[in-house]
């Protein structure tokens, strides 16, 4: 499981066709810059769980969808309470039948907001083991980061463009679940999911796939900085 943010409008650069001799082309965009968080979970058999969408705010508006689970958070991110509710309402019921009484193992980031005492107690009672990734290692170990999110965000961008061209406006809260769900189905294919597990050495198990250079501390590549204007000592020193 991992979470990532998705902007409700296309905020990147694109090549467009315009009139000859015109240096700058303008495209009407969406003024909304409030990203929406999505919790995405992939399974070792190549399947995926229903994603959970987290809107920033305090009040919940009815958003009917069969593609996603929807909740709200004041800061737009997962906190301890949301993590517990996600476990109870999403992860547990969606994986219980396929587990058929066997222990379920959940891999996720080691952020402390994911590991409340209530969450751990719930997992203990329901035969769910949680394995947290070591700090600063998700770039190599988290399959969603390594493989899946790049594809998901590419499909998301395409669906946002289609929505803006079709409606003449950006993606709002009422549109988000449908647009995101469409991109999610296109991106999270069985082949992509299985590639994520293989690329991180989990399924099939291959600890040698993670190379020592991937785990080295970051190296300093630049130590020189300058001010735009000369500064008096001691600032200049």
mmCIF file of C-alpha atoms in Angstrom:
data_model
loop_
_atom_site.group_PDB
_atom_site.id
_atom_site.type_symbol
_atom_site.label_atom_id
_atom_site.label_comp_id
_atom_site.label_asym_id
_atom_site.label_seq_id
_atom_site.Cartn_x
_atom_site.Cartn_y
_atom_site.Cartn_z
ATOM 1 C CA UNK A 1 0.000 0.000 0.000
ATOM 2 C CA UNK A 2 1.116 3.528 -0.706
ATOM 3 C CA UNK A 3 -0.451 6.932 -1.198
ATOM 4 C CA UNK A 4 0.230 9.610 -3.768
ATOM 5 C CA UNK A 5 -1.217 12.983 -4.747
ATOM 6 C CA UNK A 6 -2.945 13.783 -8.016
ATOM 7 C CA UNK A 7 -3.541 17.341 -9.287
ATOM 8 C CA UNK A 8 -7.088 18.063 -10.544
ATOM 9 C CA UNK A 9 -5.774 19.735 -13.696
ATOM 10 C CA UNK A 10 -3.022 19.317 -16.245
ATOM 11 C CA UNK A 11 -0.097 21.291 -14.826
ATOM 12 C CA UNK A 12 2.600 20.141 -17.215
ATOM 13 C CA UNK A 13 3.982 21.438 -20.497
ATOM 14 C CA UNK A 14 2.701 20.147 -23.821
ATOM 15 C CA UNK A 15 3.364 20.563 -27.525
ATOM 16 C CA UNK A 16 0.409 22.160 -29.299
ATOM 17 C CA UNK A 17 -0.465 23.248 -32.837
ATOM 18 C CA UNK A 18 -1.005 26.996 -33.299
ATOM 19 C CA UNK A 19 -0.951 29.787 -35.852
ATOM 20 C CA UNK A 20 2.272 30.367 -37.739
ATOM 21 C CA UNK A 21 4.339 33.179 -36.273
ATOM 22 C CA UNK A 22 2.699 33.018 -32.831
ATOM 23 C CA UNK A 23 5.369 32.319 -30.215
ATOM 24 C CA UNK A 24 3.079 31.614 -27.260
ATOM 25 C CA UNK A 25 -0.045 29.453 -27.240
ATOM 26 C CA UNK A 26 -2.516 29.623 -24.364
ATOM 27 C CA UNK A 27 -4.818 26.923 -23.114
ATOM 28 C CA UNK A 28 -7.570 27.580 -20.631
ATOM 29 C CA UNK A 29 -6.895 25.608 -17.472
ATOM 30 C CA UNK A 30 -8.301 24.937 -14.060
ATOM 31 C CA UNK A 31 -7.508 27.375 -11.249
ATOM 32 C CA UNK A 32 -7.865 24.590 -8.683
ATOM 33 C CA UNK A 33 -4.410 23.584 -7.434
ATOM 34 C CA UNK A 34 -5.533 21.478 -4.469
ATOM 35 C CA UNK A 35 -4.151 17.981 -4.981
ATOM 36 C CA UNK A 36 -6.182 14.928 -4.005
ATOM 37 C CA UNK A 37 -4.567 11.956 -2.261
ATOM 38 C CA UNK A 38 -5.241 8.373 -3.325
ATOM 39 C CA UNK A 39 -4.354 5.213 -1.408
ATOM 40 C CA UNK A 40 -3.493 2.415 -3.831
ATOM 41 C CA UNK A 41 -2.973 -1.228 -2.878
ATOM 42 C CA UNK A 42 -1.693 -4.002 -5.137
ATOM 43 C CA UNK A 43 -1.637 -7.731 -4.409
ATOM 44 C CA UNK A 44 0.922 -10.433 -5.069
ATOM 45 C CA UNK A 45 -1.382 -12.327 -7.429
ATOM 46 C CA UNK A 46 -1.557 -9.341 -9.796
ATOM 47 C CA UNK A 47 -4.893 -8.054 -8.550
ATOM 48 C CA UNK A 48 -5.628 -4.675 -6.964
ATOM 49 C CA UNK A 49 -7.887 -3.308 -4.268
ATOM 50 C CA UNK A 50 -10.427 -0.564 -4.714
ATOM 51 C CA UNK A 51 -8.447 2.705 -4.314
ATOM 52 C CA UNK A 52 -9.306 5.096 -1.498
ATOM 53 C CA UNK A 53 -9.557 8.788 -2.395
ATOM 54 C CA UNK A 54 -8.910 11.369 0.342
ATOM 55 C CA UNK A 55 -10.285 14.875 -0.147
ATOM 56 C CA UNK A 56 -9.030 17.785 1.908
ATOM 57 C CA UNK A 57 -11.761 19.339 4.037
ATOM 58 C CA UNK A 58 -14.112 18.882 6.977
ATOM 59 C CA UNK A 59 -17.484 18.329 5.307
ATOM 60 C CA UNK A 60 -18.353 15.313 3.214
ATOM 61 C CA UNK A 61 -20.423 15.634 0.053
ATOM 62 C CA UNK A 62 -22.086 12.564 -1.428
ATOM 63 C CA UNK A 63 -19.924 11.236 -4.249
ATOM 64 C CA UNK A 64 -21.481 8.083 -5.641
ATOM 65 C CA UNK A 65 -18.963 5.733 -7.245
ATOM 66 C CA UNK A 66 -18.316 2.028 -7.536
ATOM 67 C CA UNK A 67 -14.680 2.554 -8.528
ATOM 68 C CA UNK A 68 -13.272 4.156 -5.386
ATOM 69 C CA UNK A 69 -13.714 4.490 -1.650
ATOM 70 C CA UNK A 70 -13.977 8.143 -0.551
ATOM 71 C CA UNK A 71 -13.083 9.893 2.722
ATOM 72 C CA UNK A 72 -11.950 13.327 3.935
ATOM 73 C CA UNK A 73 -9.019 14.672 5.934
ATOM 74 C CA UNK A 74 -8.252 18.173 7.202
ATOM 75 C CA UNK A 75 -4.737 18.082 5.745
ATOM 76 C CA UNK A 76 -5.507 15.857 2.752
ATOM 77 C CA UNK A 77 -3.198 13.063 3.911
ATOM 78 C CA UNK A 78 -3.664 9.797 5.791
ATOM 79 C CA UNK A 79 -3.631 10.142 9.574
ATOM 80 C CA UNK A 80 -3.943 7.501 12.311
ATOM 81 C CA UNK A 81 -7.742 7.542 12.296
ATOM 82 C CA UNK A 82 -8.003 7.304 8.509
ATOM 83 C CA UNK A 83 -5.434 4.507 8.409
ATOM 84 C CA UNK A 84 -7.541 2.505 10.884
ATOM 85 C CA UNK A 85 -10.753 3.149 8.954
ATOM 86 C CA UNK A 86 -9.009 2.158 5.717
ATOM 87 C CA UNK A 87 -7.921 -1.094 7.327
ATOM 88 C CA UNK A 88 -11.417 -1.874 8.666
ATOM 89 C CA UNK A 89 -13.521 -0.764 5.691
ATOM 90 C CA UNK A 90 -11.227 -1.384 2.723
ATOM 91 C CA UNK A 91 -8.214 -3.653 3.207
ATOM 92 C CA UNK A 92 -9.697 -6.269 5.543
ATOM 93 C CA UNK A 93 -13.013 -6.930 3.727
ATOM 94 C CA UNK A 94 -11.415 -6.860 0.265
ATOM 95 C CA UNK A 95 -8.692 -9.399 1.138
ATOM 96 C CA UNK A 96 -10.438 -11.649 3.678
ATOM 97 C CA UNK A 97 -12.022 -14.047 1.192
ATOM 98 C CA UNK A 98 -8.934 -14.552 -0.966
ATOM 99 C CA UNK A 99 -6.792 -15.154 2.142
ATOM 100 C CA UNK A 100 -9.110 -18.027 3.142
ATOM 101 C CA UNK A 101 -7.961 -17.995 6.761
ATOM 102 C CA UNK A 102 -4.250 -17.620 6.008
ATOM 103 C CA UNK A 103 -2.115 -14.773 7.343
ATOM 104 C CA UNK A 104 -2.239 -11.621 5.239
ATOM 105 C CA UNK A 105 0.983 -9.584 4.927
ATOM 106 C CA UNK A 106 0.764 -5.857 4.230
ATOM 107 C CA UNK A 107 3.847 -3.932 3.052
ATOM 108 C CA UNK A 108 3.718 -0.175 3.582
ATOM 109 C CA UNK A 109 5.857 2.861 4.404
ATOM 110 C CA UNK A 110 7.164 3.262 7.921
ATOM 111 C CA UNK A 111 5.412 6.596 8.501
ATOM 112 C CA UNK A 112 4.215 6.801 12.110
ATOM 113 C CA UNK A 113 0.719 7.908 11.042
ATOM 114 C CA UNK A 114 0.181 4.384 9.678
ATOM 115 C CA UNK A 115 1.001 2.601 12.921
ATOM 116 C CA UNK A 116 -1.454 3.614 15.612
ATOM 117 C CA UNK A 117 -1.975 1.268 18.569
ATOM 118 C CA UNK A 118 -5.587 0.680 17.514
ATOM 119 C CA UNK A 119 -4.506 -0.279 13.995
ATOM 120 C CA UNK A 120 -1.887 -2.739 15.211
ATOM 121 C CA UNK A 121 -4.340 -4.287 17.674
ATOM 122 C CA UNK A 122 -6.944 -4.693 14.934
ATOM 123 C CA UNK A 123 -4.383 -6.386 12.679
ATOM 124 C CA UNK A 124 -3.311 -8.714 15.480
ATOM 125 C CA UNK A 125 -6.911 -9.787 16.068
ATOM 126 C CA UNK A 126 -7.539 -10.410 12.365
ATOM 127 C CA UNK A 127 -4.334 -12.273 11.464
ATOM 128 C CA UNK A 128 -2.772 -9.414 9.468
ATOM 129 C CA UNK A 129 0.997 -8.896 9.576
ATOM 130 C CA UNK A 130 2.363 -5.421 8.766
ATOM 131 C CA UNK A 131 5.894 -5.054 7.404
ATOM 132 C CA UNK A 132 7.185 -1.486 7.189
ATOM 133 C CA UNK A 133 9.815 -0.407 4.691
ATOM 134 C CA UNK A 134 13.057 0.989 6.214
ATOM 135 C CA UNK A 135 13.445 4.784 6.023
ATOM 136 C CA UNK A 136 14.774 6.228 2.739
ATOM 137 C CA UNK A 137 14.497 2.879 0.915
ATOM 138 C CA UNK A 138 11.122 3.099 -0.802
ATOM 139 C CA UNK A 139 12.760 4.277 -4.056
ATOM 140 C CA UNK A 140 14.050 0.698 -4.417
ATOM 141 C CA UNK A 141 11.690 -1.412 -2.304
ATOM 142 C CA UNK A 142 8.210 0.088 -2.792
ATOM 143 C CA UNK A 143 6.791 -1.484 -5.939
ATOM 144 C CA UNK A 144 4.193 1.230 -6.405
ATOM 145 C CA UNK A 145 6.924 3.881 -6.479
ATOM 146 C CA UNK A 146 9.256 1.820 -8.648
ATOM 147 C CA UNK A 147 6.760 0.756 -11.338
ATOM 148 C CA UNK A 148 3.090 1.608 -10.867
ATOM 149 C CA UNK A 149 2.788 5.296 -10.044
ATOM 150 C CA UNK A 150 4.522 6.465 -13.227
ATOM 151 C CA UNK A 151 1.944 4.598 -15.328
ATOM 152 C CA UNK A 152 -0.922 5.733 -13.115
ATOM 153 C CA UNK A 153 0.026 9.410 -13.369
ATOM 154 C CA UNK A 154 0.489 9.177 -17.133
ATOM 155 C CA UNK A 155 -3.021 7.732 -17.524
ATOM 156 C CA UNK A 156 -4.352 10.306 -15.052
ATOM 157 C CA UNK A 157 -2.938 13.154 -17.124
ATOM 158 C CA UNK A 158 -4.549 11.754 -20.292
ATOM 159 C CA UNK A 159 -7.945 11.420 -18.608
ATOM 160 C CA UNK A 160 -7.726 14.958 -17.182
ATOM 161 C CA UNK A 161 -7.007 16.308 -20.672
ATOM 162 C CA UNK A 162 -9.981 14.398 -22.092
ATOM 163 C CA UNK A 163 -12.230 15.721 -19.333
ATOM 164 C CA UNK A 164 -11.103 19.335 -19.853
ATOM 165 C CA UNK A 165 -11.600 19.074 -23.630
ATOM 166 C CA UNK A 166 -15.026 17.485 -23.189
ATOM 167 C CA UNK A 167 -16.398 19.784 -20.469
ATOM 168 C CA UNK A 168 -14.346 22.977 -20.830
ATOM 169 C CA UNK A 169 -13.408 22.926 -17.137
ATOM 170 C CA UNK A 170 -11.127 21.174 -14.723
ATOM 171 C CA UNK A 171 -11.809 18.163 -12.525
ATOM 172 C CA UNK A 172 -13.819 18.986 -9.402
ATOM 173 C CA UNK A 173 -14.696 16.751 -6.455
ATOM 174 C CA UNK A 174 -17.805 15.415 -8.147
ATOM 175 C CA UNK A 175 -15.771 14.435 -11.229
ATOM 176 C CA UNK A 176 -12.651 13.179 -9.517
ATOM 177 C CA UNK A 177 -13.693 9.649 -8.605
ATOM 178 C CA UNK A 178 -14.896 8.853 -12.126
ATOM 179 C CA UNK A 179 -11.890 10.385 -13.896
ATOM 180 C CA UNK A 180 -9.420 8.837 -11.465
ATOM 181 C CA UNK A 181 -11.170 5.472 -11.551
ATOM 182 C CA UNK A 182 -10.951 5.345 -15.339
ATOM 183 C CA UNK A 183 -7.215 6.095 -15.235
ATOM 184 C CA UNK A 184 -6.750 3.569 -12.430
ATOM 185 C CA UNK A 185 -8.321 0.731 -14.434
ATOM 186 C CA UNK A 186 -6.153 1.567 -17.461
ATOM 187 C CA UNK A 187 -2.910 1.817 -15.476
ATOM 188 C CA UNK A 188 -3.139 -0.940 -12.875
ATOM 189 C CA UNK A 189 -3.134 -3.965 -15.163
ATOM 190 C CA UNK A 190 -2.067 -7.395 -14.001
ATOM 191 C CA UNK A 191 1.182 -7.187 -15.971
ATOM 192 C CA UNK A 192 2.133 -3.851 -14.390
ATOM 193 C CA UNK A 193 1.332 -5.100 -10.887
ATOM 194 C CA UNK A 194 3.308 -8.330 -11.272
ATOM 195 C CA UNK A 195 6.233 -6.323 -12.676
ATOM 196 C CA UNK A 196 6.195 -4.180 -9.520
ATOM 197 C CA UNK A 197 6.540 -7.206 -7.251
ATOM 198 C CA UNK A 198 9.294 -8.675 -9.406
ATOM 199 C CA UNK A 199 11.225 -5.392 -9.666
ATOM 200 C CA UNK A 200 11.457 -5.161 -5.873
ATOM 201 C CA UNK A 201 12.464 -8.800 -5.371
ATOM 202 C CA UNK A 202 9.399 -9.864 -3.384
ATOM 203 C CA UNK A 203 7.526 -12.133 -5.826
ATOM 204 C CA UNK A 204 9.366 -14.211 -6.878
ATOM 205 C CA UNK A 205 11.608 -13.707 -3.843
ATOM 206 C CA UNK A 206 14.997 -12.456 -5.001
ATOM 207 C CA UNK A 207 17.018 -10.411 -2.481
ATOM 208 C CA UNK A 208 19.863 -10.059 -4.999
ATOM 209 C CA UNK A 209 17.743 -7.799 -7.211
ATOM 210 C CA UNK A 210 18.432 -4.849 -4.862
ATOM 211 C CA UNK A 211 21.972 -3.703 -5.625
ATOM 212 C CA UNK A 212 24.320 -2.180 -2.990
ATOM 213 C CA UNK A 213 24.554 1.110 -4.916
ATOM 214 C CA UNK A 214 20.784 1.558 -4.530
ATOM 215 C CA UNK A 215 21.172 1.594 -0.751
ATOM 216 C CA UNK A 216 24.140 3.970 -0.555
ATOM 217 C CA UNK A 217 23.632 7.295 1.266
ATOM 218 C CA UNK A 218 23.016 10.280 -0.981
ATOM 219 C CA UNK A 219 26.188 11.981 -2.180
ATOM 220 C CA UNK A 220 26.734 15.734 -2.102
ATOM 221 C CA UNK A 221 26.868 16.927 -5.687
ATOM 222 C CA UNK A 222 27.037 20.693 -5.139
ATOM 223 C CA UNK A 223 28.494 22.658 -2.237
ATOM 224 C CA UNK A 224 28.834 26.105 -3.810
ATOM 225 C CA UNK A 225 26.091 28.700 -3.526
ATOM 226 C CA UNK A 226 25.958 32.389 -4.396
ATOM 227 C CA UNK A 227 23.860 35.408 -3.463
ATOM 228 C CA UNK A 228 22.499 37.582 -6.260
ATOM 229 C CA UNK A 229 24.091 40.639 -4.607
ATOM 230 C CA UNK A 230 27.325 41.016 -2.588
ATOM 231 C CA UNK A 231 26.739 40.658 1.159
ATOM 232 C CA UNK A 232 28.575 42.382 3.987
ATOM 233 C CA UNK A 233 30.599 40.285 6.413
ATOM 234 C CA UNK A 234 29.862 38.083 8.305
ATOM 235 C CA UNK A 235 27.002 37.045 6.020
ATOM 236 C CA UNK A 236 29.327 36.965 3.037
ATOM 237 C CA UNK A 237 31.860 34.850 4.899
#
